[in-house]
Short mmCIF file of C-alpha atoms and ligand atoms in Angstrom, two decimals:
data_model
loop_
_atom_site.label_atom_id
_atom_site.label_comp_id
_atom_site.label_asym_id
_atom_site.label_seq_id
_atom_site.Cartn_x
_atom_site.Cartn_y
_atom_site.Cartn_z
CA GLU P 83 0.00 0.00 0.00
CA GLU P 84 1.44 3.30 -1.11
CA VAL P 85 1.70 5.88 1.64
CA PRO P 86 0.33 9.12 0.18
CA SER P 87 2.81 11.95 0.35
CA GLN P 88 1.46 15.05 2.01
CA GLN P 89 -0.45 17.60 0.00
CA GLN P 90 -1.32 15.78 -3.16
CA VAL P 91 -4.21 18.19 -3.41
CA VAL P 92 -4.36 21.66 -1.87
CA LEU P 93 -7.82 23.19 -1.44
CA PHE P 94 -7.77 26.93 -0.96
CA ALA P 95 -11.04 28.13 0.60
CA SER P 96 -12.31 31.70 0.51
CA PRO P 97 -13.62 33.23 3.75
CA GLY P 98 -17.14 32.58 4.99
CA ALA P 99 -19.16 29.54 5.97
CA GLY P 100 -20.85 29.54 2.57
CA HIS P 101 -17.46 28.76 1.02
CA LEU P 102 -15.84 26.68 3.71
CA ILE P 103 -18.76 24.27 4.15
CA PRO P 104 -18.79 22.94 0.56
CA VAL P 105 -14.99 23.03 0.26
CA ALA P 106 -14.78 20.95 3.44
CA GLU P 107 -17.25 18.50 1.95
CA LEU P 108 -15.08 18.24 -1.17
CA ALA P 109 -12.06 17.58 1.06
CA ARG P 110 -13.95 14.85 2.89
CA ARG P 111 -14.89 13.07 -0.32
CA LEU P 112 -11.41 13.34 -1.82
CA THR P 113 -9.88 11.67 1.22
CA THR P 114 -12.50 9.12 2.21
CA ASP P 115 -13.73 8.11 -1.26
CA HIS P 116 -10.47 8.53 -3.17
CA GLY P 117 -7.67 8.24 -0.62
CA LEU P 118 -5.98 11.46 -1.68
CA ALA P 119 -3.84 13.44 0.76
CA VAL P 120 -5.64 16.74 1.02
CA THR P 121 -4.66 19.97 2.73
CA LEU P 122 -7.46 22.43 3.25
CA VAL P 123 -6.14 25.99 3.51
CA THR P 124 -8.13 28.85 5.01
CA LEU P 125 -7.47 32.56 5.41
CA THR P 126 -7.42 34.82 8.44
CA GLY P 127 -9.29 38.03 8.95
CA MET P 128 -12.63 37.93 7.21
CA SER P 129 -14.47 35.05 8.78
CA ASP P 130 -15.44 34.09 12.28
CA PRO P 131 -12.66 31.79 13.54
CA ALA P 132 -15.10 29.90 15.78
CA THR P 133 -17.43 29.07 12.88
CA ASP P 134 -14.48 28.03 10.74
CA ALA P 135 -13.16 25.83 13.51
CA ALA P 136 -16.59 24.21 13.97
CA VAL P 137 -16.77 23.35 10.27
CA LEU P 138 -13.21 22.05 10.18
CA SER P 139 -13.66 19.97 13.31
CA SER P 140 -16.29 17.89 11.54
CA LEU P 141 -13.71 16.71 9.00
CA PRO P 142 -12.05 13.32 9.24
CA ALA P 143 -8.56 13.44 10.72
CA THR P 144 -7.13 12.46 7.36
CA VAL P 145 -7.77 15.97 6.04
CA ALA P 146 -4.88 18.24 6.95
CA THR P 147 -5.83 21.85 7.60
CA SER P 148 -3.77 24.99 7.58
CA VAL P 149 -4.69 28.56 8.45
CA LEU P 150 -2.61 31.15 6.62
CA PRO P 151 -1.29 34.02 8.77
CA ALA P 152 -3.13 37.33 8.80
CA VAL P 153 -2.21 39.97 6.26
CA SER P 154 -2.83 43.67 6.64
CA LEU P 155 -5.80 45.23 4.89
CA ASP P 156 -5.54 48.41 6.96
CA ASP P 157 -4.66 50.63 4.02
CA LEU P 158 -7.95 49.79 2.30
CA SER P 159 -11.08 51.79 2.84
CA PRO P 160 -13.89 49.64 4.22
CA ASP P 161 -16.00 51.38 1.57
CA ILE P 162 -14.51 49.18 -1.12
CA GLY P 163 -17.01 46.57 0.01
CA PHE P 164 -16.92 43.00 1.13
CA GLY P 165 -16.24 41.45 -2.29
CA ALA P 166 -13.27 43.66 -3.08
CA LEU P 167 -11.84 43.03 0.38
CA MET P 168 -12.09 39.28 -0.22
CA PHE P 169 -10.20 39.56 -3.50
CA GLU P 170 -7.52 41.68 -1.82
CA LEU P 171 -7.20 39.30 1.11
CA VAL P 172 -6.58 36.42 -1.28
CA ARG P 173 -4.09 38.39 -3.31
CA ARG P 174 -2.10 39.44 -0.26
CA SER P 175 -2.10 35.92 1.18
CA LEU P 176 -0.50 34.35 -1.88
CA PRO P 177 3.09 34.47 -0.55
CA HIS P 178 1.92 32.46 2.46
CA LEU P 179 0.18 29.96 0.23
CA ARG P 180 3.32 29.62 -1.85
CA ALA P 181 5.44 28.99 1.26
CA LEU P 182 2.98 26.35 2.40
CA MET P 183 2.96 24.55 -0.94
CA GLU P 184 6.72 24.68 -1.36
CA GLY P 185 7.40 23.57 2.17
CA GLY P 186 4.95 20.67 2.28
CA GLY P 187 7.25 18.06 0.81
CA GLY P 188 6.10 15.84 -2.02
CA ALA P 189 4.45 16.75 -5.27
CA VAL P 190 1.23 18.70 -5.38
CA ALA P 191 -0.97 17.36 -8.18
CA ALA P 192 -3.61 20.04 -8.02
CA LEU P 193 -4.34 23.36 -6.41
CA VAL P 194 -8.06 23.93 -6.18
CA CYS P 195 -9.10 27.47 -5.47
CA ASP P 196 -12.55 28.75 -4.74
CA PHE P 197 -14.54 31.70 -6.03
CA PHE P 198 -12.49 34.84 -5.11
CA GLY P 199 -9.34 32.71 -5.24
CA THR P 200 -8.22 32.44 -8.86
CA ALA P 201 -5.33 34.80 -8.21
CA ALA P 202 -3.71 31.58 -6.99
CA LEU P 203 -3.94 29.86 -10.40
CA PRO P 204 -0.62 31.22 -11.73
CA LEU P 205 1.04 29.81 -8.61
CA ALA P 206 -0.31 26.36 -9.49
CA ALA P 207 1.16 26.63 -12.97
CA GLU P 208 4.49 27.78 -11.58
CA LEU P 209 4.72 24.88 -9.16
CA GLY P 210 3.75 22.37 -11.83
CA ALA P 211 0.36 21.62 -10.30
CA GLN P 212 -2.95 21.57 -12.12
CA GLY P 213 -5.02 24.65 -11.37
CA TYR P 214 -8.68 23.97 -10.73
CA VAL P 215 -11.51 26.17 -9.59
CA PHE P 216 -14.06 24.83 -7.16
CA PHE P 217 -17.17 26.85 -7.82
CA PRO P 218 -19.43 26.81 -4.76
CA ASN P 219 -22.29 28.04 -6.88
CA SER P 220 -24.26 27.40 -10.05
CA PHE P 221 -23.31 26.85 -13.68
CA ALA P 222 -25.37 29.97 -14.31
CA LEU P 223 -22.94 32.11 -12.31
CA ILE P 224 -19.97 30.71 -14.24
CA SER P 225 -21.86 31.66 -17.38
CA ILE P 226 -22.34 35.21 -16.10
CA MET P 227 -18.65 35.42 -15.26
CA ARG P 228 -17.66 34.27 -18.76
CA HIS P 229 -19.84 36.76 -20.49
CA ILE P 230 -18.73 39.68 -18.39
CA VAL P 231 -15.24 39.16 -19.80
CA GLU P 232 -16.54 39.15 -23.35
CA LEU P 233 -18.53 42.27 -22.63
CA HIS P 234 -15.50 43.98 -21.28
CA GLY P 235 -13.32 43.10 -24.28
CA ASP P 236 -11.11 45.79 -25.79
CA ALA P 237 -13.02 45.91 -29.05
CA ALA P 238 -16.27 47.03 -27.48
CA PRO P 239 -16.05 47.75 -23.81
CA GLY P 240 -19.57 47.28 -22.57
CA GLU P 241 -21.47 46.41 -19.48
CA TYR P 242 -24.32 44.20 -18.57
CA ARG P 243 -26.59 47.17 -18.49
CA ASP P 244 -26.02 47.57 -22.24
CA LEU P 245 -27.56 44.16 -22.86
CA PRO P 246 -31.23 43.39 -23.41
CA ASP P 247 -33.32 43.28 -20.25
CA PRO P 248 -34.33 40.57 -19.53
CA LEU P 249 -31.26 38.69 -20.66
CA PRO P 250 -31.57 35.07 -21.80
CA LEU P 251 -28.63 33.04 -20.50
CA PRO P 252 -27.78 30.20 -22.87
CA GLY P 253 -29.35 27.15 -21.30
CA GLY P 254 -30.33 29.05 -18.18
CA PRO P 255 -32.92 31.42 -16.83
CA VAL P 256 -34.04 34.56 -18.58
CA LEU P 257 -32.48 37.01 -16.21
CA ARG P 258 -33.76 40.45 -15.37
CA HIS P 259 -30.96 42.94 -14.87
CA ALA P 260 -32.28 43.54 -11.38
CA ASP P 261 -31.49 39.89 -10.68
CA LEU P 262 -27.86 40.09 -11.82
CA PRO P 263 -25.36 39.51 -9.02
CA ASP P 264 -24.25 42.55 -7.03
CA GLY P 265 -21.19 44.24 -8.45
CA PHE P 266 -21.84 43.01 -11.98
CA ARG P 267 -24.24 45.62 -13.19
CA ASP P 268 -22.13 48.69 -13.24
CA ARG P 269 -18.44 49.04 -13.98
CA LYS P 270 -18.25 52.06 -11.72
CA GLU P 271 -18.68 49.79 -8.72
CA LEU P 272 -15.34 49.18 -7.04
CA VAL P 273 -15.57 45.41 -7.06
CA TYR P 274 -16.16 45.35 -10.82
CA ALA P 275 -12.48 45.45 -11.76
CA TYR P 276 -11.82 42.54 -9.41
CA VAL P 277 -14.67 40.55 -10.87
CA ILE P 278 -13.35 41.08 -14.40
CA GLU P 279 -9.88 39.97 -13.34
CA GLU P 280 -11.26 36.91 -11.56
CA ALA P 281 -13.40 35.96 -14.54
CA TRP P 282 -10.61 36.59 -17.02
CA ARG P 283 -8.47 33.96 -15.27
CA TYR P 284 -11.19 31.33 -15.64
CA GLY P 285 -10.18 30.62 -19.22
CA ARG P 286 -6.75 29.60 -17.96
CA ALA P 287 -7.90 27.07 -15.40
CA ASP P 288 -7.33 23.39 -16.11
CA GLY P 289 -10.87 22.68 -15.04
CA PHE P 290 -13.78 23.55 -12.80
CA LEU P 291 -15.68 21.63 -10.18
CA VAL P 292 -19.11 23.11 -9.73
CA ASN P 293 -21.42 22.53 -6.76
CA SER P 294 -24.39 21.72 -8.96
CA PHE P 295 -25.63 18.60 -10.69
CA GLU P 296 -26.70 17.71 -14.20
CA GLU P 297 -30.39 17.40 -13.45
CA LEU P 298 -30.46 20.73 -11.61
CA GLU P 299 -29.11 22.76 -14.53
CA THR P 300 -29.45 20.34 -17.43
CA ALA P 301 -29.27 22.72 -20.37
CA MET P 302 -26.47 24.74 -18.80
CA ALA P 303 -24.46 21.60 -18.12
CA GLU P 304 -24.82 20.58 -21.76
CA THR P 305 -23.79 24.00 -22.99
CA PHE P 306 -20.61 23.83 -20.94
CA LYS P 307 -19.89 20.27 -22.08
CA ARG P 308 -20.05 21.37 -25.71
CA ASP P 309 -17.84 24.37 -25.03
CA ALA P 310 -15.24 22.15 -23.37
CA GLU P 311 -15.28 19.80 -26.37
CA ASP P 312 -14.78 22.77 -28.68
CA GLY P 313 -11.97 24.09 -26.51
CA ALA P 314 -13.92 27.28 -25.91
CA PHE P 315 -13.80 26.97 -22.12
CA PRO P 316 -12.16 24.61 -19.60
CA PRO P 317 -14.19 21.53 -18.66
CA VAL P 318 -16.71 22.13 -15.88
CA TYR P 319 -17.52 19.03 -13.82
CA PRO P 320 -20.79 19.09 -11.88
CA VAL P 321 -19.97 17.29 -8.63
CA GLY P 322 -22.78 18.46 -6.34
CA PRO P 323 -24.83 18.72 -4.39
CA PHE P 324 -22.36 18.92 -1.53
CA VAL P 325 -24.40 19.04 1.62
CA ARG P 326 -22.62 19.18 4.92
CA SER P 327 -22.77 15.76 6.47
CA SER P 328 -23.93 15.66 10.06
CA SER P 329 -21.13 15.91 12.47
CA GLY P 330 -22.07 15.04 15.99
CA GLU P 331 -23.87 17.56 18.14
CA GLU P 332 -23.38 21.24 17.63
CA SER P 333 -24.14 23.58 20.48
CA ASP P 334 -27.80 24.62 20.67
CA GLU P 335 -28.57 21.94 18.14
CA SER P 336 -30.88 19.82 20.20
CA ALA P 337 -33.38 22.56 21.15
CA CYS P 338 -34.51 22.99 17.53
CA LEU P 339 -34.60 19.29 16.82
CA GLU P 340 -36.47 18.42 20.00
CA TRP P 341 -39.02 21.08 19.19
CA LEU P 342 -39.40 19.72 15.64
CA ASP P 343 -39.87 16.23 17.04
CA ARG P 344 -43.00 17.48 18.76
CA GLN P 345 -44.55 18.99 15.60
CA PRO P 346 -46.77 17.11 13.13
CA GLU P 347 -45.16 15.77 9.98
CA GLY P 348 -44.96 18.28 7.13
CA SER P 349 -46.24 21.23 9.16
CA VAL P 350 -43.36 23.59 9.86
CA VAL P 351 -42.03 26.54 7.86
CA TYR P 352 -38.31 27.02 8.40
CA VAL P 353 -37.14 30.64 8.02
CA SER P 354 -33.48 31.63 7.61
CA PHE P 355 -31.45 34.18 5.69
CA GLY P 356 -28.06 32.52 5.95
CA THR P 357 -24.93 33.68 7.67
CA GLY P 358 -24.96 37.23 6.32
CA GLY P 359 -28.54 38.12 5.48
CA ALA P 360 -30.06 40.97 7.46
CA LEU P 361 -33.55 42.47 7.39
CA SER P 362 -34.38 46.00 8.46
CA VAL P 363 -36.10 46.52 11.80
CA GLU P 364 -39.35 47.24 9.94
CA GLN P 365 -39.02 44.15 7.75
CA THR P 366 -38.27 41.96 10.75
CA ALA P 367 -41.50 43.13 12.37
CA GLU P 368 -43.42 42.61 9.14
CA LEU P 369 -42.08 39.08 8.74
CA ALA P 370 -43.12 38.32 12.31
CA ALA P 371 -46.59 39.64 11.54
CA GLY P 372 -46.75 37.57 8.34
CA LEU P 373 -45.79 34.38 10.14
CA GLU P 374 -48.38 35.12 12.77
CA MET P 375 -51.03 35.89 10.17
CA SER P 376 -50.39 32.66 8.27
CA GLY P 377 -51.36 30.62 11.31
CA LEU P 378 -48.67 28.12 10.31
CA ARG P 379 -46.05 26.53 12.52
CA PHE P 380 -42.58 28.00 12.06
CA LEU P 381 -38.96 27.75 13.12
CA TRP P 382 -37.29 31.12 12.57
CA VAL P 383 -33.57 31.76 12.85
CA VAL P 384 -33.60 35.41 13.87
CA ARG P 385 -30.53 37.53 13.27
CA MET P 386 -29.73 41.05 14.33
CA PRO P 387 -31.65 43.47 12.15
CA SER P 388 -29.71 45.78 9.91
CA LEU P 389 -29.77 49.30 11.24
CA ASP P 390 -28.21 50.94 8.19
CA GLY P 391 -30.51 49.22 5.71
CA SER P 392 -27.78 47.01 4.22
CA PRO P 393 -29.09 43.50 3.47
CA CYS P 394 -25.65 42.03 4.15
CA ALA P 395 -24.20 41.91 7.64
CA LEU P 396 -21.02 40.08 6.68
CA GLY P 397 -17.98 41.69 8.18
CA THR P 398 -19.90 43.23 11.07
CA ILE P 399 -19.27 41.38 14.29
CA PRO P 400 -22.29 41.62 16.62
CA GLY P 401 -21.52 42.45 20.23
CA ASP P 402 -22.08 39.73 22.82
CA ASN P 403 -25.04 41.43 24.43
CA ASN P 404 -26.97 41.92 21.22
CA ASP P 405 -29.98 39.66 21.38
CA PRO P 406 -31.79 39.49 18.03
CA LEU P 407 -34.95 38.16 19.70
CA ALA P 408 -35.24 41.48 21.54
CA TRP P 409 -36.07 43.08 18.18
CA LEU P 410 -39.19 41.01 17.61
CA PRO P 411 -42.53 42.80 18.00
CA ASP P 412 -43.98 43.03 21.50
CA GLY P 413 -45.91 39.95 22.49
CA PHE P 414 -45.01 38.04 19.30
CA LEU P 415 -43.23 35.21 21.09
CA GLU P 416 -46.06 34.83 23.59
CA ARG P 417 -48.80 34.88 20.97
CA THR P 418 -47.06 32.26 18.83
CA ARG P 419 -45.83 30.11 21.71
CA GLY P 420 -46.28 26.43 20.97
CA ARG P 421 -46.65 26.78 17.25
CA GLY P 422 -43.59 28.91 16.61
CA LEU P 423 -39.97 28.72 17.72
CA ALA P 424 -37.64 31.68 17.24
CA VAL P 425 -33.96 30.96 17.81
CA ALA P 426 -31.15 33.48 17.87
CA ALA P 427 -28.55 33.43 15.14
CA TRP P 428 -28.11 29.76 14.28
CA ALA P 429 -29.95 26.49 13.70
CA PRO P 430 -28.57 23.13 12.54
CA GLN P 431 -30.00 23.79 9.11
CA VAL P 432 -29.19 20.55 7.31
CA ARG P 433 -30.86 18.56 10.08
CA VAL P 434 -33.79 20.94 10.26
CA LEU P 435 -34.42 20.61 6.52
CA ALA P 436 -34.13 16.85 6.68
CA HIS P 437 -36.58 16.63 9.60
CA PRO P 438 -39.97 15.13 8.65
CA ALA P 439 -41.82 17.99 10.36
CA THR P 440 -40.26 20.58 8.03
CA ALA P 441 -42.47 21.39 5.04
CA ALA P 442 -41.18 24.64 3.55
CA PHE P 443 -38.20 26.98 3.67
CA VAL P 444 -38.31 30.77 3.53
CA SER P 445 -34.79 31.30 2.22
CA HIS P 446 -32.39 34.00 1.11
CA CYS P 447 -31.38 31.54 -1.62
CA GLY P 448 -27.71 31.30 -0.73
CA TRP P 449 -26.48 28.48 -2.91
CA ASN P 450 -25.69 26.12 -0.03
CA SER P 451 -29.11 26.67 1.47
CA THR P 452 -30.60 26.11 -1.96
CA LEU P 453 -28.83 22.78 -2.41
CA GLU P 454 -29.63 21.69 1.12
CA SER P 455 -33.30 22.39 0.51
CA VAL P 456 -33.21 20.60 -2.84
CA ALA P 457 -31.46 17.60 -1.30
CA ALA P 458 -34.15 17.43 1.39
CA GLY P 459 -37.00 17.87 -1.09
CA VAL P 460 -38.24 20.98 0.73
CA PRO P 461 -39.94 23.64 -1.47
CA MET P 462 -38.99 27.26 -0.92
CA VAL P 463 -40.27 30.78 -0.70
CA ALA P 464 -37.46 32.69 -2.39
CA TRP P 465 -36.52 35.88 -0.59
CA PRO P 466 -33.10 36.84 -1.97
CA LEU P 467 -31.14 39.70 -0.42
CA TYR P 468 -27.68 40.31 -1.89
CA ALA P 469 -24.70 38.85 -3.75
CA GLU P 470 -25.96 36.39 -6.40
CA GLN P 471 -29.04 35.39 -4.41
CA LYS P 472 -31.49 37.04 -6.81
CA MET P 473 -30.09 35.03 -9.67
CA ASN P 474 -30.37 31.86 -7.59
CA ALA P 475 -33.99 32.76 -6.93
CA ALA P 476 -34.54 33.09 -10.68
CA ILE P 477 -33.08 29.62 -11.24
CA LEU P 478 -35.24 28.16 -8.48
CA THR P 479 -38.45 29.69 -9.74
CA GLU P 480 -37.95 29.67 -13.51
CA VAL P 481 -35.65 26.74 -14.26
CA THR P 482 -36.26 24.19 -11.55
CA GLY P 483 -39.67 25.32 -10.30
CA VAL P 484 -38.99 24.43 -6.66
CA ALA P 485 -39.71 27.90 -5.24
CA LEU P 486 -42.34 30.61 -5.20
CA ARG P 487 -41.11 34.18 -5.16
CA PRO P 488 -43.43 36.86 -3.83
CA ALA P 489 -43.54 39.77 -6.27
CA ALA P 490 -42.41 42.11 -3.51
CA ALA P 491 -39.26 40.05 -2.94
CA ARG P 492 -38.05 41.28 -6.35
CA GLY P 493 -37.20 44.83 -5.43
CA ASP P 494 -35.78 46.46 -2.38
CA GLY P 495 -39.14 47.49 -0.95
CA LEU P 496 -40.96 46.07 2.03
CA VAL P 497 -42.44 42.59 1.72
CA THR P 498 -45.74 43.00 3.54
CA ARG P 499 -47.28 40.64 6.08
CA GLU P 500 -50.13 39.89 3.66
CA GLU P 501 -47.71 38.87 0.92
CA ILE P 502 -45.70 36.72 3.31
CA ALA P 503 -48.76 34.92 4.64
CA ALA P 504 -50.20 34.49 1.14
CA ALA P 505 -46.96 33.04 -0.26
CA LEU P 506 -46.67 30.61 2.64
CA LEU P 507 -50.24 29.42 2.41
CA GLU P 508 -49.96 29.05 -1.38
CA LEU P 509 -46.80 26.99 -1.01
CA MET P 510 -48.22 24.82 1.75
CA GLU P 511 -51.78 24.37 0.51
CA GLY P 512 -52.38 26.00 -2.88
CA GLU P 513 -52.57 24.59 -6.39
CA LYS P 514 -49.50 26.42 -7.68
CA GLY P 515 -47.83 25.41 -4.44
CA GLY P 516 -48.74 21.79 -5.17
CA ALA P 517 -46.79 21.87 -8.43
CA VAL P 518 -43.82 23.39 -6.64
CA ARG P 519 -43.99 20.76 -3.91
CA GLY P 520 -44.08 18.04 -6.56
CA ARG P 521 -41.04 19.51 -8.33
CA ALA P 522 -39.17 19.63 -5.03
CA ARG P 523 -39.87 15.94 -4.43
CA ALA P 524 -38.71 15.04 -7.95
CA LEU P 525 -35.56 17.12 -7.70
CA ARG P 526 -34.71 15.45 -4.42
CA GLN P 527 -34.73 12.11 -6.22
CA ALA P 528 -32.46 13.58 -8.89
CA ALA P 529 -30.06 14.87 -6.21
CA VAL P 530 -29.91 11.38 -4.69
CA ARG P 531 -29.26 9.88 -8.15
CA ALA P 532 -26.38 12.30 -8.78
CA TRP P 533 -24.43 10.74 -5.92
CA SER P 534 -25.70 7.16 -6.28
CA LEU P 535 -23.19 4.49 -7.27
CA ASP P 536 -23.19 5.32 -10.96
CA GLY P 537 -24.49 8.86 -10.52
CA SER P 538 -23.35 11.77 -12.67
CA SER P 539 -21.69 13.76 -9.89
CA ARG P 540 -19.89 10.77 -8.42
CA ARG P 541 -18.57 9.86 -11.85
CA ALA P 542 -17.51 13.44 -12.60
CA LEU P 543 -15.45 13.71 -9.42
CA GLY P 544 -13.92 10.29 -10.15
CA GLU P 545 -12.89 11.50 -13.60
CA VAL P 546 -11.15 14.55 -12.17
CA VAL P 547 -9.39 12.48 -9.52
CA GLY P 548 -8.20 10.19 -12.31
CA LYS P 549 -6.60 13.17 -14.05
CA TRP P 550 -4.89 14.30 -10.86
CA ARG P 551 -3.55 10.82 -10.22
CA ALA P 552 -2.19 10.64 -13.76
CA ALA P 553 -0.50 14.00 -13.19
CA LEU P 554 1.11 12.65 -10.00
CA LEU P 555 2.49 9.63 -11.83
CA ASN P 556 4.12 11.92 -14.37
CA LYS P 557 5.95 13.91 -11.72
N1 UDP H 604 -26.34 27.62 8.22
C1 UDP H 604 -26.71 26.86 9.30
N2 UDP H 604 -27.49 27.42 10.27
C2 UDP H 604 -27.92 28.70 10.20
C3 UDP H 604 -27.55 29.48 9.08
C4 UDP H 604 -26.75 28.91 8.11
O1 UDP H 604 -26.36 25.68 9.41
O2 UDP H 604 -28.63 29.13 11.09
C5 UDP H 604 -25.50 27.01 7.17
C6 UDP H 604 -26.35 26.56 6.03
O3 UDP H 604 -26.81 25.24 6.25
C7 UDP H 604 -25.43 26.68 4.84
C8 UDP H 604 -24.51 27.82 5.21
O4 UDP H 604 -24.60 27.96 6.63
O5 UDP H 604 -24.67 25.51 4.69
C9 UDP H 604 -24.93 29.12 4.56
O6 UDP H 604 -24.56 29.10 3.22
P1 UDP H 604 -25.43 29.78 2.09
O7 UDP H 604 -24.67 29.63 0.82
O8 UDP H 604 -26.79 29.25 2.09
O9 UDP H 604 -25.58 31.28 2.50
P2 UDP H 604 -24.59 32.42 2.96
O10 UDP H 604 -24.55 32.33 4.43
O11 UDP H 604 -23.26 32.16 2.32
O12 UDP H 604 -25.28 33.62 2.48
#
């Protein structure tokens, strides 16, 4: 039996649970299913170290982990925004990544970077490793990234806002400009230059792993397959859905699950806006009123409301004595006692979605949440807030049909209690809701098939591993 040398594959995760969770799942599969020696590398400074540590602690001991030292971002104005800061953090951490890869001993077959991380691809080439991109998102977002480069070409520098609205994506949703990811609409936004640079490097990657599966984005997957055959774009392997596998007890985990155990099957609406989503004070109160008005059972993960109106709270660290439940309307918890549970900040989402009592998910449509819902067969009310969530909502409603999106959740205005209650009741009991529920059940089966013994995602990852092994033999 060959002893694997250290660091056959280096996974370079971008900050944030939404990145680290699927990258960790990739690491787990590469070691346990394929016996590769994997080092998972994380960055310091833009994610909560405790959350990172909790995710990493669920990994098998065979996955090596390494946290790169902090780099200074002090010279940058916080106004440049979260995305631009992420790109800068990666760029400034590259010398540390290089030192790690050079000092690890043994040949590195592949460096796999994440969205925000392709500045590391030239390093892979220099060290003789294959450079792959793990894309923790949809084919549709890769498509958007490709076309932004073409738009920005020297011949005719353009922008997305010059294109027809709505914009048909080849093999994907017809996308309203308002649903384009943040930072992509207008080249005057600071992050735009970073996005262009990131996207421009995609053409130079040896391949992509995308956290999607063939039956989720069928036409898109085919489009990319053809483009790879024609040499127009690197091969993109759909290897998802990666859903965090349960990992022993997390703190506070049991309260939610015990409560769910006491609810009737298929009765509970789960409400969560991810790790960064924030509602205004007014919207928080309106959502509470909508849940109350619906008369349905609910499990709501309440986060601190946004006081400045920004829908994204990433990068702001709440103080210890900030209790999000204190922002709920007076008497709400008492009036809904028994049929509603509001928890502060965090719920064991994968387990909640898999619980038989859970019937629907009011979601910000972060891609991990999306896949977790799909994998559990739970239909959604799409309530996207920022980043690429509006595009994800478009995919969920228009391509896969597993979500309803209240009209008011399209703009930046208030989603009223009436709209919230109506959307929930439609999804749970209505005719349109019935079709959506049926699609969710069917897509769950497809997600299971993707990772069954001869499933498309399992095969795709196997094919990539085969390439990396061949590269190792040639070293
Ligand atoms: N998550 C969780 N409990 C929570 C909130 C989030 O377990 O209360 C997990 C969720 O299951 C998902 C990840 O955190 O795996 C959030 O990723 P996603 O892409 O959905 O959204 P983001 O937080 O990046 O906006």
